[in-house]
PDB file of C-alpha atoms in Angstrom:
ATOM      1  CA  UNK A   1      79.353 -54.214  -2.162  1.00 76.00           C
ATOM      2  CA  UNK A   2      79.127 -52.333  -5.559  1.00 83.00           C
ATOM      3  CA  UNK A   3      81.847 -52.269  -7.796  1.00 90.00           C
ATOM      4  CA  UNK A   4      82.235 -51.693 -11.414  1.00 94.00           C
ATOM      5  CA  UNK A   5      84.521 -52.820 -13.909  1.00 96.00           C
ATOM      6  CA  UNK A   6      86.224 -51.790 -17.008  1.00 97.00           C
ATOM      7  CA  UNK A   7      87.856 -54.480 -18.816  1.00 96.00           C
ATOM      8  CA  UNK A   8      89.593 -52.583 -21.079  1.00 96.00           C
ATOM      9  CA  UNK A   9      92.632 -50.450 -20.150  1.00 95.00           C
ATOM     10  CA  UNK A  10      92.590 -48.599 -24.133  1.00 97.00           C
ATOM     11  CA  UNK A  11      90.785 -48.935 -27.190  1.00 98.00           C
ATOM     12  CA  UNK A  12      91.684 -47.229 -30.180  1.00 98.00           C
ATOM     13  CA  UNK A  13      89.042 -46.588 -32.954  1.00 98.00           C
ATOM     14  CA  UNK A  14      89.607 -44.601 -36.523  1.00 98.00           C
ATOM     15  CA  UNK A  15      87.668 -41.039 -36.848  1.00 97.00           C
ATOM     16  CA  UNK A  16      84.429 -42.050 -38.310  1.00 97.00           C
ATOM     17  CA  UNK A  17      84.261 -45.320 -37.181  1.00 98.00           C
ATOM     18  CA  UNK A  18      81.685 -45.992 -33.984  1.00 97.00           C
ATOM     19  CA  UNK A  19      83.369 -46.489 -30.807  1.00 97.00           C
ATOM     20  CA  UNK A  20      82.343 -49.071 -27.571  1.00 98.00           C
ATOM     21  CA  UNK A  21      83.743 -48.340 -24.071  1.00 98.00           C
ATOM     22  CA  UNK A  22      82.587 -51.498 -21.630  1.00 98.00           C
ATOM     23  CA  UNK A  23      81.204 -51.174 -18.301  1.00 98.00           C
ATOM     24  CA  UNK A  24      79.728 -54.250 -16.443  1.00 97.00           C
ATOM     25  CA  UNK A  25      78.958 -53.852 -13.094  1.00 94.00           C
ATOM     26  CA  UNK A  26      77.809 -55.533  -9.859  1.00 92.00           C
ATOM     27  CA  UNK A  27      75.304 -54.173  -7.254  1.00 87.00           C
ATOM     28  CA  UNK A  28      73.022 -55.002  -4.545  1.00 83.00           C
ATOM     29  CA  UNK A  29      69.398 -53.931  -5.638  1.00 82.00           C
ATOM     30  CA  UNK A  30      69.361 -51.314  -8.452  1.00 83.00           C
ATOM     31  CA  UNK A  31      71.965 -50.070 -10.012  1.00 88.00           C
ATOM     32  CA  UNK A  32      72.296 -45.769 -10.799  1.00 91.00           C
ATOM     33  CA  UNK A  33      75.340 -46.120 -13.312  1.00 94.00           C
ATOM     34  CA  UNK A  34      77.000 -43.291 -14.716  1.00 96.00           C
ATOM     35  CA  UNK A  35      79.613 -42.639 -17.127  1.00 97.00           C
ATOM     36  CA  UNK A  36      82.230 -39.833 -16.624  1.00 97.00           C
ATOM     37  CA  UNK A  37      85.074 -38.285 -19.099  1.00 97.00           C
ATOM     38  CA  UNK A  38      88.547 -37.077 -18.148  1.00 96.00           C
ATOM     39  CA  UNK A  39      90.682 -34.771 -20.390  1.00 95.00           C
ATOM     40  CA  UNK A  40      94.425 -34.180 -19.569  1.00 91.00           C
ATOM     41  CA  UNK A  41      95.045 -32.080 -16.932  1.00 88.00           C
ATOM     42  CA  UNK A  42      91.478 -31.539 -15.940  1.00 91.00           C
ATOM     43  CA  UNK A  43      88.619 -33.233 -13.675  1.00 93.00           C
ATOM     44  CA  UNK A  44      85.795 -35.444 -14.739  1.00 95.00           C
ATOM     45  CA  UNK A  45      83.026 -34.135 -16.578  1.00 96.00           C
ATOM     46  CA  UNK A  46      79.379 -36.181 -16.502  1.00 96.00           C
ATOM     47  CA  UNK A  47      78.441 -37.484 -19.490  1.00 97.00           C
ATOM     48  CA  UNK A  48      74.863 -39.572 -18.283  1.00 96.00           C
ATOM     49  CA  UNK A  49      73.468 -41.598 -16.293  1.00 94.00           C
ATOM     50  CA  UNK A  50      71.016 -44.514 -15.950  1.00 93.00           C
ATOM     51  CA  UNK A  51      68.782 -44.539 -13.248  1.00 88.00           C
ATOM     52  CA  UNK A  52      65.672 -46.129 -14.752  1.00 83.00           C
ATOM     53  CA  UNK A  53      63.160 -46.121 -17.643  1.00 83.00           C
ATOM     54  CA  UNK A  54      64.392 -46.664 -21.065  1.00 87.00           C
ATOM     55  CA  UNK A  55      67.778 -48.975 -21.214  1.00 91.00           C
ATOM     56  CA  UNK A  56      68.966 -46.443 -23.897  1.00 95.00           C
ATOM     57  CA  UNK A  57      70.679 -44.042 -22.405  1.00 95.00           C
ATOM     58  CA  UNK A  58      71.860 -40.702 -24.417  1.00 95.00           C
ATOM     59  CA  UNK A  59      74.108 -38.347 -22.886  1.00 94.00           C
ATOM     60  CA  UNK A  60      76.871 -35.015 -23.585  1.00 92.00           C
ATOM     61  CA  UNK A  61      78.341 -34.878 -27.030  1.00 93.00           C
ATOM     62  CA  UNK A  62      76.567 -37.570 -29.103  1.00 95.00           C
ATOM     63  CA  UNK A  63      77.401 -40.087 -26.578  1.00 97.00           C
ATOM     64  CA  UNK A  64      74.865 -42.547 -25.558  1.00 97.00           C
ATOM     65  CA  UNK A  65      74.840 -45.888 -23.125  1.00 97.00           C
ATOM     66  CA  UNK A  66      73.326 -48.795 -23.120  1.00 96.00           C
ATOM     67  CA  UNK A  67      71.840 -50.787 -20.045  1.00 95.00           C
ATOM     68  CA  UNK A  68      71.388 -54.227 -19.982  1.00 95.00           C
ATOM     69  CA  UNK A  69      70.366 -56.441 -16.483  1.00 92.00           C
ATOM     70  CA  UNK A  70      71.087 -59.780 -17.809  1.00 93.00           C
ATOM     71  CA  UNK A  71      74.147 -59.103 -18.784  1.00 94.00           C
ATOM     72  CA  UNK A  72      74.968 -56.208 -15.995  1.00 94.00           C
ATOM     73  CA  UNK A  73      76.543 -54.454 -18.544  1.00 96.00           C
ATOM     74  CA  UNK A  74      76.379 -50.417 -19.342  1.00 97.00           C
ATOM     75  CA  UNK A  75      78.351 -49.904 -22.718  1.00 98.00           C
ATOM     76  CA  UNK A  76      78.933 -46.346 -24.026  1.00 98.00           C
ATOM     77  CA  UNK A  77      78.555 -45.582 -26.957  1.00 98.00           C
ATOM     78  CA  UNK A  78      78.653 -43.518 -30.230  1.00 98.00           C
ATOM     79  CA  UNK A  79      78.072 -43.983 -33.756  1.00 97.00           C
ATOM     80  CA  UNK A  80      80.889 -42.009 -34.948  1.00 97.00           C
ATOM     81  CA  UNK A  81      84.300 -40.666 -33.032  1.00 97.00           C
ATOM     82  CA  UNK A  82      85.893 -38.053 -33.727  1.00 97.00           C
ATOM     83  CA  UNK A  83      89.317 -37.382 -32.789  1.00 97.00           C
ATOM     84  CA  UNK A  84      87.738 -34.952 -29.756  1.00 96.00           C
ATOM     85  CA  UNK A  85      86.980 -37.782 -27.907  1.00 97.00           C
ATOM     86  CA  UNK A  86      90.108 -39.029 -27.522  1.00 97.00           C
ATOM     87  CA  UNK A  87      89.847 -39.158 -23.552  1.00 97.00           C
ATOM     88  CA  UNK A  88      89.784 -41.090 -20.136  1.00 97.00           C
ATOM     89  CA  UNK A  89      86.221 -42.927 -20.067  1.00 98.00           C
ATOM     90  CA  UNK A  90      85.282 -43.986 -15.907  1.00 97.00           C
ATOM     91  CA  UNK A  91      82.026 -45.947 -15.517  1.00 97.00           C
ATOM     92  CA  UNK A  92      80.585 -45.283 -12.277  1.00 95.00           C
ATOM     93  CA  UNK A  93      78.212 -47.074  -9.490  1.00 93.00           C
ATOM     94  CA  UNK A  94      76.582 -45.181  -7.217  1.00 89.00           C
ATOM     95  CA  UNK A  95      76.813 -46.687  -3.313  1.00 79.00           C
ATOM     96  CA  UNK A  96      72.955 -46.928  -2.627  1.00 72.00           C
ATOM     97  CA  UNK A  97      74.121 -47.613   1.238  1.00 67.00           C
ATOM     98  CA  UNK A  98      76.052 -44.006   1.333  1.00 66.00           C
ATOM     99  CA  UNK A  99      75.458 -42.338  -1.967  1.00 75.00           C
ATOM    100  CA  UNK A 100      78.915 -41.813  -3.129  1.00 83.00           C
ATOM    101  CA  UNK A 101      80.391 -43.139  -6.602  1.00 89.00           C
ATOM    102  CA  UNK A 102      81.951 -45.891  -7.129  1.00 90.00           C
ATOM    103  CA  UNK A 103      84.435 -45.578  -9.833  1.00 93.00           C
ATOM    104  CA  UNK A 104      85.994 -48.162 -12.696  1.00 95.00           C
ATOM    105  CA  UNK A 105      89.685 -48.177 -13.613  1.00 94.00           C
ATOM    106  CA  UNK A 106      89.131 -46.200 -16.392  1.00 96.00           C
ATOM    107  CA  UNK A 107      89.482 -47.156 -19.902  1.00 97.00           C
ATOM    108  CA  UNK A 108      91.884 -44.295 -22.596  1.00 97.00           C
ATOM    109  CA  UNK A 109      90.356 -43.855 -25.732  1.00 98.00           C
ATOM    110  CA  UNK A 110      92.213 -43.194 -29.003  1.00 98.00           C
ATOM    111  CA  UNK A 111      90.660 -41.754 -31.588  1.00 97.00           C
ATOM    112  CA  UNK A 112      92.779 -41.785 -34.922  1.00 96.00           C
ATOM    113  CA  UNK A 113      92.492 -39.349 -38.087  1.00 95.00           C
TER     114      UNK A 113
ATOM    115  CA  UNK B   1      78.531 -20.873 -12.541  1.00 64.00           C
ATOM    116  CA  UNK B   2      82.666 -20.946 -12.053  1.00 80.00           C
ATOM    117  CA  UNK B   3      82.349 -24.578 -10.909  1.00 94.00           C
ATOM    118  CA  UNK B   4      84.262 -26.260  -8.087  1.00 97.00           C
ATOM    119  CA  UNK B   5      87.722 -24.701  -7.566  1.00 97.00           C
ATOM    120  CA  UNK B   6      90.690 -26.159  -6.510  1.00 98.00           C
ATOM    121  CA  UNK B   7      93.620 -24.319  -4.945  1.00 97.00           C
ATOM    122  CA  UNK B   8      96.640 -24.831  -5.105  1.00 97.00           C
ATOM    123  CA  UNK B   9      96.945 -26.601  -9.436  1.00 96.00           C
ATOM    124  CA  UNK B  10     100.079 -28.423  -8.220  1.00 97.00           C
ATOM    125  CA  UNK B  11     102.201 -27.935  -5.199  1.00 97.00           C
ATOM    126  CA  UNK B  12     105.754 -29.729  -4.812  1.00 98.00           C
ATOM    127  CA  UNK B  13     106.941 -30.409  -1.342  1.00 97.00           C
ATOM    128  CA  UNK B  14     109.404 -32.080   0.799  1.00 97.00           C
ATOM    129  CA  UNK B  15     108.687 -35.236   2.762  1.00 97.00           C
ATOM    130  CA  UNK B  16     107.762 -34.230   5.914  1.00 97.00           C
ATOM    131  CA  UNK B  17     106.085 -31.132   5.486  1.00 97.00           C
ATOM    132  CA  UNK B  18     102.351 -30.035   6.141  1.00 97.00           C
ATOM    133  CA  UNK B  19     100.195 -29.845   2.611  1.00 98.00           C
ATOM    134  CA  UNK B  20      97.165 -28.300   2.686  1.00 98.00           C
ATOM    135  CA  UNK B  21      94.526 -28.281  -0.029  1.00 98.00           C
ATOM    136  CA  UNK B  22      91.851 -26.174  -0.323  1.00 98.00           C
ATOM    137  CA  UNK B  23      88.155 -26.461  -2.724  1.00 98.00           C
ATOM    138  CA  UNK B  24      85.241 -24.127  -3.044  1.00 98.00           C
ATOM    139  CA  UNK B  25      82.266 -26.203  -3.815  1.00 98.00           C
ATOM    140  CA  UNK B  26      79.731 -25.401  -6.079  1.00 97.00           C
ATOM    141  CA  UNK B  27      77.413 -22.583  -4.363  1.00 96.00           C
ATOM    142  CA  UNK B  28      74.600 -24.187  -3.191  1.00 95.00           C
ATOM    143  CA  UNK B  29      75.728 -27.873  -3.288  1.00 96.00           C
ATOM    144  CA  UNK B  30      75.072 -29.456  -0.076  1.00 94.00           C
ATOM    145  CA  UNK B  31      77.411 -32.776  -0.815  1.00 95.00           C
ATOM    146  CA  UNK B  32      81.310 -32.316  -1.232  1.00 97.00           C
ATOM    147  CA  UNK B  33      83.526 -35.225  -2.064  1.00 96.00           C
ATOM    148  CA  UNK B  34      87.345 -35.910  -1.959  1.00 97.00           C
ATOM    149  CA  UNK B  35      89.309 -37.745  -4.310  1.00 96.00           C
ATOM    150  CA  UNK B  36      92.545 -38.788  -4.865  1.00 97.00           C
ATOM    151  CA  UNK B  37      93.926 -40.692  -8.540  1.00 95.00           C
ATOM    152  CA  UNK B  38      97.008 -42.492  -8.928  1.00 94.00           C
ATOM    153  CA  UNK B  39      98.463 -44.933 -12.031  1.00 90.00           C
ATOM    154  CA  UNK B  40      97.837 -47.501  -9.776  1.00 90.00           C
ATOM    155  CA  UNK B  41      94.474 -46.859  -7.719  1.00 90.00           C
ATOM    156  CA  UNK B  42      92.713 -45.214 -10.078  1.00 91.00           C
ATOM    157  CA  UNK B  43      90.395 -43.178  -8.477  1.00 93.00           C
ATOM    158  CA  UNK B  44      89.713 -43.561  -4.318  1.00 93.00           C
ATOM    159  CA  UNK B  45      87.198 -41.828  -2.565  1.00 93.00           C
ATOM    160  CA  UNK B  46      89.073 -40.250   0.371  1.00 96.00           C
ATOM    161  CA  UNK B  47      86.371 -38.681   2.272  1.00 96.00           C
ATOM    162  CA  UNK B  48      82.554 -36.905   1.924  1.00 94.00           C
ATOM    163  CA  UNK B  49      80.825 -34.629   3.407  1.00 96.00           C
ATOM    164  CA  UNK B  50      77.020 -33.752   3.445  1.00 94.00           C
ATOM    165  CA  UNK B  51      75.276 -30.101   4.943  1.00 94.00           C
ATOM    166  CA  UNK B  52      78.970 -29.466   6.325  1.00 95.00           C
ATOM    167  CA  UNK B  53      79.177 -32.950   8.384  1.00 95.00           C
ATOM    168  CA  UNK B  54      81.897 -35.701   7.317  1.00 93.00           C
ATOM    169  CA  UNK B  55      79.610 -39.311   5.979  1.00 91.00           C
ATOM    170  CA  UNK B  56      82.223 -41.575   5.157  1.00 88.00           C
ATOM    171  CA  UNK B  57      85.710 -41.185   6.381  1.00 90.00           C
ATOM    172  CA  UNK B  58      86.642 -44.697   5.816  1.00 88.00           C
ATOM    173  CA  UNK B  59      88.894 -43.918   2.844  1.00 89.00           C
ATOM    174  CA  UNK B  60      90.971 -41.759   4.425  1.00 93.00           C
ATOM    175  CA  UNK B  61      94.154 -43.240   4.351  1.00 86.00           C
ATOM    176  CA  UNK B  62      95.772 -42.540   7.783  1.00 84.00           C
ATOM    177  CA  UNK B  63      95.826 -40.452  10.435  1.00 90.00           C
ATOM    178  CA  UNK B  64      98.189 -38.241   8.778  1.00 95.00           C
ATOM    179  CA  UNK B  65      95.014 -37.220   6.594  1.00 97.00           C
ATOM    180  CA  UNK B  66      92.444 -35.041   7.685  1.00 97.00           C
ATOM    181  CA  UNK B  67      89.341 -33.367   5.925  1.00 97.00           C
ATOM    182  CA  UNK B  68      87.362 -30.143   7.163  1.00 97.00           C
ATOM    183  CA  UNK B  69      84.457 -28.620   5.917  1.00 97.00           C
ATOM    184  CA  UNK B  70      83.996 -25.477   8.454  1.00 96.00           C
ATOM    185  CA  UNK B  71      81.073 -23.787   6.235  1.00 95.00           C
ATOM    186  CA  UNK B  72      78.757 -24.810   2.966  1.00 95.00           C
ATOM    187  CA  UNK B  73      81.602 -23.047   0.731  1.00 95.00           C
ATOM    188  CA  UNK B  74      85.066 -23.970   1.976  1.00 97.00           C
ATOM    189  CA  UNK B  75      86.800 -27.341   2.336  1.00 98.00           C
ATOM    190  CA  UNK B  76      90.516 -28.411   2.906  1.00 98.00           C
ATOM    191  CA  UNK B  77      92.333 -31.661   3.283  1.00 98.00           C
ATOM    192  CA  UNK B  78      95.171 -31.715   5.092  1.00 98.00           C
ATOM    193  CA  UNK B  79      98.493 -34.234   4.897  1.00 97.00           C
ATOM    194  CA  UNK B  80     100.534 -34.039   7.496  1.00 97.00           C
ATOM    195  CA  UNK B  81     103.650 -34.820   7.679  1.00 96.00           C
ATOM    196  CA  UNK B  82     103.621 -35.590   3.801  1.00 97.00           C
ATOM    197  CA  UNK B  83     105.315 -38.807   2.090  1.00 96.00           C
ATOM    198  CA  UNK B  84     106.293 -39.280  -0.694  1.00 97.00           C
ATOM    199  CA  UNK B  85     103.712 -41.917  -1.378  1.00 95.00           C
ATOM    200  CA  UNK B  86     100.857 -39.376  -1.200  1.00 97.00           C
ATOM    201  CA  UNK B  87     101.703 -37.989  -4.428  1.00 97.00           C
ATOM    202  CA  UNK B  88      98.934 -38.086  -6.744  1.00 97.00           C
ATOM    203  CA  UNK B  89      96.439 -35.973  -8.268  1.00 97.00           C
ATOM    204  CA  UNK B  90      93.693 -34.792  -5.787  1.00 98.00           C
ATOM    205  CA  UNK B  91      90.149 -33.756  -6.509  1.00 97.00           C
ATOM    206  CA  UNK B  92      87.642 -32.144  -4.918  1.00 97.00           C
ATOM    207  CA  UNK B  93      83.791 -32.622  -6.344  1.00 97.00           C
ATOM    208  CA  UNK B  94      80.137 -31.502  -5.174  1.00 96.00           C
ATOM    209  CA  UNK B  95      76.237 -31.898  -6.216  1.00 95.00           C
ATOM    210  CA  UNK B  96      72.621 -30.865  -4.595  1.00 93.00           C
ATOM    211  CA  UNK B  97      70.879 -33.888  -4.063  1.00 87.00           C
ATOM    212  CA  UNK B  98      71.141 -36.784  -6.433  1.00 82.00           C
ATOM    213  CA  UNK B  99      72.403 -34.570  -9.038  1.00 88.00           C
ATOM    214  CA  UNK B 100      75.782 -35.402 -11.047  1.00 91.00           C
ATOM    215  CA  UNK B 101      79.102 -34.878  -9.464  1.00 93.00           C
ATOM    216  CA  UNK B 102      80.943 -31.918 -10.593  1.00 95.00           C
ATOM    217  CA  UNK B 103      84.454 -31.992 -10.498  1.00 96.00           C
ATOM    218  CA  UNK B 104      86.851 -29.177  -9.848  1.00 97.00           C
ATOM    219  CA  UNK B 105      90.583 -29.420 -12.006  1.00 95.00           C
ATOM    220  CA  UNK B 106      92.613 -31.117  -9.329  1.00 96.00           C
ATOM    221  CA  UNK B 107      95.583 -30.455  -7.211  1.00 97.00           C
ATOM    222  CA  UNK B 108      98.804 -32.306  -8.675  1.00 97.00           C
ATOM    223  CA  UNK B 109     100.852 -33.019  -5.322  1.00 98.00           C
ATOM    224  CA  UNK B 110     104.188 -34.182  -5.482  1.00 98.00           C
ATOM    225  CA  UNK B 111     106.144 -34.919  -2.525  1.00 98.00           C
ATOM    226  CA  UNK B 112     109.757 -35.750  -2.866  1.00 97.00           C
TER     227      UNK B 112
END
């Protein structure tokens, strides 16, 4: 079965600073991985996706992923945060057996002036 | 493009009673997906639907949850009776194809 997961429940970066969210993930065959944000109060908005081609992924507001198969890992990523992205990060799997998504635990990220 | 929209934003009830939550899918988005988030879940695929006809049901708690989807823009999920353990934040999301999900803003259901 795929699953992915998030093994951090918060990270907390100063403005400026770049910023890593982890995602490693385990799948039958290959993976489509996707990372989604959450602000309060609303739903999740799609940041990108990896599907195949280059293992650099970029995405929505600056942010960009990185795939790697040895280490089944899909880190997001971004040079420099800014307070704006203080958020709820979800890494996603898509089911290649029914096509849904798969979603992490979610990992809160604090970005401080 | 107004997006998906969820109706009602929150809704407060008694144990017991019927709930019934409604979602207007993105026009022309033939895949529409129901989700429900909690502390301690996270988020759980309840139930989704593709051209109109339920795929995977198998997350749907109990039989006191059902799903319909009676045309390409209209979908409701229905608890009944509620508990109070079915509070959570539900959301409704749809795509064409193998494009991205788009999420609507959630229904906040509290049952006390």
């Amino acid at each position: 079965a795929q699953s992915v997961a998030q093994p951090e429940d918060q990270v907390n970066v100063a403005e400026g600073n770049p910023l890593t969210v982890k995602c490693t993930y385990s799948v039958s065959g290959n993976p489509y991985l996707f990372w989604y944000v959450q602000y309060p109060n609303r739903g999740l908005q799609f940041l990108l996706k990896y599907i195949t081609g280059d293992n650099l992924v970029k995405g929505s507001y600056g942010f960009e992923a990185e795939f790697n198969k040895s280490q089944t890992s899909f880190h997001l990523k971004k040079p420099s945060a800014l307070v704006s992205d203080s958020a709820l990060y979800f890494c996603a799997v898509r089911d290649t057996g029914q096509g849904n998504l798969i979603f992490g635990k979610g990992t809160k990220l604090s970005v401080k002036p | 493009d107004a997006g998906v929209i969820q109706s009602p934003r929150h809704e407060v009830t008694e144990m017991g009673q019927e709930v019934t939550l409604r979602c207007k899918p993105i026009s022309g988005h033939n895949s529409l997906f129901w989700y429900r988030q909690t502390m301690m879940r996270g988020l759980e695929l309840l139930i989704y639907f593709n051209n109109n006809v339920p795929i995977d049901d198998s997350g749907m708690p109990e039989d006191r949850f059902s799903a319909k989807m009676p045309n390409a823009s209209f979908s409701t999920l229905k608890i009944q009776p509620s508990e109070p353990r079915d509070s959570a934040v539900y959301f409704c999301a749809s795509r064409q194809g193998d494009s991205p999900l788009h999420f609507g803003n959630g229904t906040r259901l509290t049952v006390t």
